[in-house]
């Protein structure tokens, strides 16, 4: 390579490295803009959800968690768009609005213990971890579970425990859970998850067939154990898969 071309290349690389689009400051700004966008979408979907705003604690968590740390470098520049993004292994990190809505619907607080099925990147677990006491999360695809555990550890989320396995059976050792979030779509709500939900708790789950319209549902458990399911809005999630054994 000629000296001139080498210099030009170096200059290009230097300018990329210093590009404002990828600096921490710019991520902070982009995150603030995303919060406004989520607020807008919440108002637009009021007729479905009945909500004009999400809980303050939820929006504060969304404003704090660095989503760019949870996505592959190849899509990092898109981390603060209100879009799902690929995270490898054919899976996706959910749209930020949906993460915020599901967290709001879970109706959790500082004392809550929460189970998530479908760790994926670990982002939803981190948002929950900002609000609740403990998060248990299960991921069926091993490389994703291991990577999410490393990311959460690196960012200091020491109240999240990740397990690799089929989340269909929940996590009986730590039940009952004040809320359960499922971030992949089964065709029916797995009975073990209903059993592991605390009285007064909420199970938030997208229900439906792959590539067909799915519905985000909330199951409530009354003190007498009776359950009631409410449909919130149409969604599109990756399928809930089962391990062979
Ligand atoms: N909550 C994730 C989004 C995950 S996408 C995030 O914030 O990034 C859904 C995830 O559910 C995928 O990673 C998929 O592998 C996982 N999944 C699907 N079926 C599962 C099952 N039976 N048990 C556990 N995880 C499952």
CSV table of C-alpha atoms and ligand atoms in Angstrom, one decimal:
chain,number,residue,atom,x,y,z
A,1,UNK,CA,0.0,0.0,0.0
A,2,UNK,CA,1.4,3.5,-0.8
A,3,UNK,CA,2.2,5.8,2.0
A,4,UNK,CA,-0.5,8.2,0.8
A,5,UNK,CA,-3.2,5.5,0.8
A,6,UNK,CA,-2.1,4.3,4.2
A,7,UNK,CA,-2.4,7.9,5.5
A,8,UNK,CA,-5.8,8.3,4.0
A,9,UNK,CA,-6.9,5.0,5.6
A,10,UNK,CA,-5.6,6.1,9.0
A,11,UNK,CA,-7.4,9.3,8.8
A,12,UNK,CA,-10.7,7.6,7.9
A,13,UNK,CA,-10.2,5.1,10.7
A,14,UNK,CA,-9.4,8.0,13.2
A,15,UNK,CA,-12.5,9.9,12.1
A,16,UNK,CA,-14.7,6.8,12.5
A,17,UNK,CA,-13.3,6.2,16.0
A,18,UNK,CA,-14.1,9.8,17.0
A,19,UNK,CA,-17.5,9.7,15.2
A,20,UNK,CA,-20.1,11.4,17.4
A,21,UNK,CA,-22.6,8.7,16.3
A,22,UNK,CA,-20.9,6.2,18.5
A,23,UNK,CA,-19.6,8.1,21.5
A,24,UNK,CA,-21.0,7.6,25.0
A,25,UNK,CA,-22.4,11.2,25.0
A,26,UNK,CA,-24.2,10.5,21.7
A,27,UNK,CA,-25.7,7.2,23.1
A,28,UNK,CA,-27.0,9.1,26.1
A,29,UNK,CA,-28.6,11.7,23.8
A,30,UNK,CA,-30.1,8.9,21.6
A,31,UNK,CA,-31.4,7.2,24.7
A,32,UNK,CA,-33.2,10.4,25.8
A,33,UNK,CA,-34.8,10.7,22.3
A,34,UNK,CA,-35.9,7.0,22.5
A,35,UNK,CA,-37.7,7.7,25.8
A,36,UNK,CA,-39.6,10.5,24.0
A,37,UNK,CA,-40.4,8.1,21.2
A,38,UNK,CA,-41.7,5.5,23.6
A,39,UNK,CA,-43.9,8.1,25.3
A,40,UNK,CA,-45.3,8.9,21.9
A,41,UNK,CA,-46.1,5.3,21.0
A,42,UNK,CA,-47.7,4.8,24.4
A,43,UNK,CA,-50.1,7.6,23.7
A,44,UNK,CA,-50.7,6.3,20.1
A,45,UNK,CA,-51.6,2.8,21.5
A,46,UNK,CA,-53.9,4.1,24.3
A,47,UNK,CA,-56.9,2.5,22.7
A,48,UNK,CA,-55.3,-0.9,23.0
A,49,UNK,CA,-53.6,-0.7,26.4
A,50,UNK,CA,-55.7,1.9,28.2
A,51,UNK,CA,-52.5,3.7,29.2
A,52,UNK,CA,-51.6,7.3,28.5
A,53,UNK,CA,-48.2,6.9,30.2
A,54,UNK,CA,-46.1,4.1,31.7
A,55,UNK,CA,-45.0,4.0,35.3
A,56,UNK,CA,-42.2,6.4,36.2
A,57,UNK,CA,-39.9,3.6,37.5
A,58,UNK,CA,-40.2,1.9,34.1
A,59,UNK,CA,-39.3,5.0,32.1
A,60,UNK,CA,-36.4,5.7,34.5
A,61,UNK,CA,-35.1,2.1,33.9
A,62,UNK,CA,-35.5,2.5,30.1
A,63,UNK,CA,-33.6,5.8,30.4
A,64,UNK,CA,-30.7,4.2,32.3
A,65,UNK,CA,-30.0,0.8,30.7
A,66,UNK,CA,-27.4,1.0,28.0
A,67,UNK,CA,-29.1,-1.0,25.2
A,68,UNK,CA,-26.1,-0.6,23.0
A,69,UNK,CA,-24.2,-2.9,25.3
A,70,UNK,CA,-26.6,-5.7,24.7
A,71,UNK,CA,-26.6,-5.8,20.9
A,72,UNK,CA,-23.8,-7.0,18.5
A,73,UNK,CA,-21.3,-4.4,17.4
A,74,UNK,CA,-22.7,-4.7,13.8
A,75,UNK,CA,-26.0,-3.1,14.8
A,76,UNK,CA,-24.8,-1.0,17.7
A,77,UNK,CA,-25.5,2.3,15.8
A,78,UNK,CA,-29.2,1.3,15.7
A,79,UNK,CA,-29.4,0.5,19.4
A,80,UNK,CA,-31.6,3.4,20.2
A,81,UNK,CA,-34.1,3.1,17.4
A,82,UNK,CA,-37.5,1.8,18.5
A,83,UNK,CA,-37.0,-1.4,16.7
A,84,UNK,CA,-36.2,-5.1,17.3
A,85,UNK,CA,-32.6,-6.0,16.3
A,86,UNK,CA,-30.9,-9.3,15.5
A,87,UNK,CA,-28.8,-10.7,18.3
A,88,UNK,CA,-27.5,-13.8,16.6
A,89,UNK,CA,-28.7,-17.5,16.6
A,90,UNK,CA,-31.8,-16.3,14.6
A,91,UNK,CA,-33.1,-14.4,17.7
A,92,UNK,CA,-33.9,-10.7,18.3
A,93,UNK,CA,-33.9,-8.2,21.1
A,94,UNK,CA,-37.5,-6.9,21.4
A,95,UNK,CA,-38.6,-3.4,20.4
A,96,UNK,CA,-37.9,-1.0,23.3
A,97,UNK,CA,-41.6,0.1,23.4
A,98,UNK,CA,-42.6,-3.5,23.9
A,99,UNK,CA,-39.9,-4.0,26.6
A,100,UNK,CA,-41.2,-0.9,28.4
A,101,UNK,CA,-44.9,-2.0,28.1
A,102,UNK,CA,-44.3,-5.6,29.3
A,103,UNK,CA,-42.3,-4.2,32.3
A,104,UNK,CA,-45.2,-1.8,33.1
A,105,UNK,CA,-47.8,-4.6,32.7
A,106,UNK,CA,-45.7,-6.8,35.1
A,107,UNK,CA,-46.6,-4.2,37.8
A,108,UNK,CA,-43.5,-4.8,39.9
A,109,UNK,CA,-41.7,-2.8,42.6
A,110,UNK,CA,-38.5,-2.9,44.7
A,111,UNK,CA,-39.5,-6.0,46.7
A,112,UNK,CA,-40.5,-8.1,43.6
A,113,UNK,CA,-38.9,-11.4,42.5
A,114,UNK,CA,-39.4,-11.9,38.8
A,115,UNK,CA,-38.9,-14.8,36.4
A,116,UNK,CA,-38.2,-14.1,32.7
A,117,UNK,CA,-38.3,-16.8,30.1
A,118,UNK,CA,-36.2,-15.9,27.0
A,119,UNK,CA,-33.1,-14.1,28.2
A,120,UNK,CA,-31.9,-13.4,24.7
A,121,UNK,CA,-29.5,-10.5,25.0
A,122,UNK,CA,-30.2,-9.9,28.7
A,123,UNK,CA,-31.6,-6.4,28.0
A,124,UNK,CA,-35.2,-7.0,29.4
A,125,UNK,CA,-33.6,-8.7,32.4
A,126,UNK,CA,-31.5,-5.5,33.0
A,127,UNK,CA,-34.5,-3.2,32.7
A,128,UNK,CA,-36.3,-5.4,35.3
A,129,UNK,CA,-33.2,-5.5,37.5
A,130,UNK,CA,-33.3,-1.7,37.8
A,131,UNK,CA,-36.7,-1.9,39.4
A,132,UNK,CA,-37.0,-5.2,41.3
A,133,UNK,CA,-35.2,-7.1,44.0
A,134,UNK,CA,-34.2,-10.2,42.0
A,135,UNK,CA,-34.5,-11.5,38.4
A,136,UNK,CA,-34.3,-15.1,37.4
A,137,UNK,CA,-34.0,-15.6,33.7
A,138,UNK,CA,-33.9,-18.8,31.5
A,139,UNK,CA,-32.6,-19.0,27.9
A,140,UNK,CA,-32.8,-22.1,25.8
A,141,UNK,CA,-30.0,-21.2,23.3
A,142,UNK,CA,-26.8,-21.7,25.2
A,143,UNK,CA,-24.5,-19.2,23.4
A,144,UNK,CA,-27.1,-16.5,24.0
A,145,UNK,CA,-27.5,-17.4,27.7
A,146,UNK,CA,-23.8,-17.4,28.3
A,147,UNK,CA,-23.3,-14.1,26.4
A,148,UNK,CA,-26.1,-12.4,28.3
A,149,UNK,CA,-24.7,-13.6,31.6
A,150,UNK,CA,-21.4,-12.1,30.7
A,151,UNK,CA,-22.9,-8.8,29.6
A,152,UNK,CA,-25.0,-8.5,32.8
A,153,UNK,CA,-22.0,-9.3,34.9
A,154,UNK,CA,-19.8,-6.8,33.2
A,155,UNK,CA,-22.4,-4.1,33.7
A,156,UNK,CA,-22.8,-4.9,37.4
A,157,UNK,CA,-26.3,-6.4,37.4
A,158,UNK,CA,-25.6,-8.7,40.4
A,159,UNK,CA,-29.3,-9.3,41.1
A,160,UNK,CA,-29.9,-11.2,37.9
A,161,UNK,CA,-29.3,-15.0,37.6
A,162,UNK,CA,-29.2,-16.6,34.2
A,163,UNK,CA,-29.8,-20.3,33.5
A,164,UNK,CA,-29.5,-22.1,30.2
A,165,UNK,CA,-32.4,-24.5,29.6
A,166,UNK,CA,-36.0,-24.9,28.5
A,167,UNK,CA,-38.1,-22.3,30.3
A,168,UNK,CA,-41.3,-24.3,29.9
A,169,UNK,CA,-40.9,-25.7,33.4
A,170,UNK,CA,-40.2,-22.3,34.9
A,171,UNK,CA,-37.8,-22.3,37.8
A,172,UNK,CA,-39.6,-24.1,40.7
A,173,UNK,CA,-36.7,-23.6,43.2
A,174,UNK,CA,-37.3,-19.9,43.4
A,175,UNK,CA,-41.1,-19.8,42.9
A,176,UNK,CA,-43.5,-18.2,43.6
A,177,UNK,CA,-42.7,-15.2,41.4
A,178,UNK,CA,-44.4,-11.8,41.7
A,179,UNK,CA,-44.3,-11.5,38.0
A,180,UNK,CA,-43.3,-13.7,35.0
A,181,UNK,CA,-42.4,-12.3,31.6
A,182,UNK,CA,-42.2,-14.6,28.6
A,183,UNK,CA,-40.4,-13.0,25.7
A,184,UNK,CA,-41.0,-15.7,23.1
A,185,UNK,CA,-44.4,-16.7,21.9
A,186,UNK,CA,-45.9,-20.1,22.9
A,187,UNK,CA,-49.3,-21.3,21.5
A,188,UNK,CA,-50.7,-21.7,25.0
A,189,UNK,CA,-49.5,-20.4,28.4
A,190,UNK,CA,-47.3,-23.2,29.9
A,191,UNK,CA,-49.1,-24.5,33.0
A,192,UNK,CA,-45.9,-24.7,35.2
A,193,UNK,CA,-45.6,-20.9,34.8
A,194,UNK,CA,-49.2,-20.3,35.9
A,195,UNK,CA,-48.5,-22.6,38.9
A,196,UNK,CA,-45.3,-20.6,39.8
A,197,UNK,CA,-47.0,-17.2,39.7
A,198,UNK,CA,-47.7,-15.7,43.2
A,199,UNK,CA,-51.2,-14.7,44.2
A,200,UNK,CA,-51.8,-11.2,43.0
A,201,UNK,CA,-49.0,-11.6,40.4
A,202,UNK,CA,-49.0,-10.9,36.7
A,203,UNK,CA,-47.8,-13.2,33.9
A,204,UNK,CA,-47.1,-11.3,30.7
A,205,UNK,CA,-46.9,-13.4,27.6
A,206,UNK,CA,-47.3,-13.2,23.8
A,207,UNK,CA,-49.6,-16.0,22.7
A,208,UNK,CA,-49.9,-17.3,19.1
A,209,UNK,CA,-48.6,-19.3,16.3
A,210,UNK,CA,-45.3,-18.5,14.5
A,211,UNK,CA,-45.7,-15.9,11.8
A,212,UNK,CA,-49.4,-15.5,12.6
A,213,UNK,CA,-50.9,-12.7,14.6
A,214,UNK,CA,-50.0,-13.1,18.2
A,215,UNK,CA,-51.6,-11.3,21.2
A,216,UNK,CA,-49.8,-9.9,24.2
A,217,UNK,CA,-51.7,-11.3,27.2
A,218,UNK,CA,-51.7,-10.6,30.9
A,219,UNK,CA,-52.8,-13.4,33.2
A,220,UNK,CA,-53.8,-12.3,36.8
A,221,UNK,CA,-54.0,-14.7,39.7
A,222,UNK,CA,-56.7,-13.8,42.3
A,223,UNK,CA,-56.3,-14.7,46.0
A,224,UNK,CA,-58.5,-17.8,45.5
A,225,UNK,CA,-56.2,-19.0,42.8
A,226,UNK,CA,-58.6,-18.1,40.0
A,227,UNK,CA,-56.9,-16.8,36.9
A,228,UNK,CA,-58.1,-14.2,34.4
A,229,UNK,CA,-56.5,-13.5,31.0
A,230,UNK,CA,-56.7,-10.0,29.3
A,231,UNK,CA,-55.6,-9.4,25.7
A,232,UNK,CA,-53.6,-6.2,25.5
A,233,UNK,CA,-52.4,-5.7,21.8
A,234,UNK,CA,-51.2,-7.6,18.7
A,235,UNK,CA,-47.5,-8.3,18.7
A,236,UNK,CA,-44.9,-10.3,16.8
A,237,UNK,CA,-42.4,-12.4,18.8
A,238,UNK,CA,-40.0,-15.3,17.9
A,239,UNK,CA,-41.5,-18.7,18.7
A,240,UNK,CA,-41.2,-20.4,22.1
A,241,UNK,CA,-39.2,-23.5,21.4
A,242,UNK,CA,-38.9,-26.8,23.4
A,243,UNK,CA,-35.8,-28.8,24.0
A,244,UNK,CA,-36.0,-32.4,22.7
A,245,UNK,CA,-35.3,-34.1,26.1
B,1,LIG,N1,-35.8,-10.8,26.3
B,1,LIG,C1,-34.9,-10.8,25.3
B,1,LIG,C2,-35.5,-11.0,23.9
B,1,LIG,C3,-35.5,-12.4,23.6
B,1,LIG,S1,-36.0,-13.0,22.1
B,1,LIG,C4,-34.0,-9.6,25.2
B,1,LIG,O1,-34.2,-8.6,26.0
B,1,LIG,O2,-33.0,-9.5,24.5
B,1,LIG,C5,-36.7,-14.5,22.8
B,1,LIG,C6,-35.7,-15.5,23.4
B,1,LIG,O3,-36.5,-16.6,23.9
B,1,LIG,C7,-34.7,-16.1,22.4
B,1,LIG,O4,-33.4,-15.8,22.8
B,1,LIG,C8,-35.1,-17.6,22.4
B,1,LIG,O5,-33.9,-18.4,22.2
B,1,LIG,C9,-35.7,-17.7,23.8
B,1,LIG,N2,-36.5,-18.9,23.9
B,1,LIG,C10,-37.4,-19.5,23.1
B,1,LIG,N3,-38.0,-20.5,23.6
B,1,LIG,C11,-37.5,-20.7,24.9
B,1,LIG,C12,-37.7,-21.6,25.9
B,1,LIG,N4,-38.6,-22.6,25.8
B,1,LIG,N5,-37.0,-21.4,27.1
B,1,LIG,C13,-36.2,-20.4,27.2
B,1,LIG,N6,-35.9,-19.5,26.3
B,1,LIG,C14,-36.6,-19.6,25.1
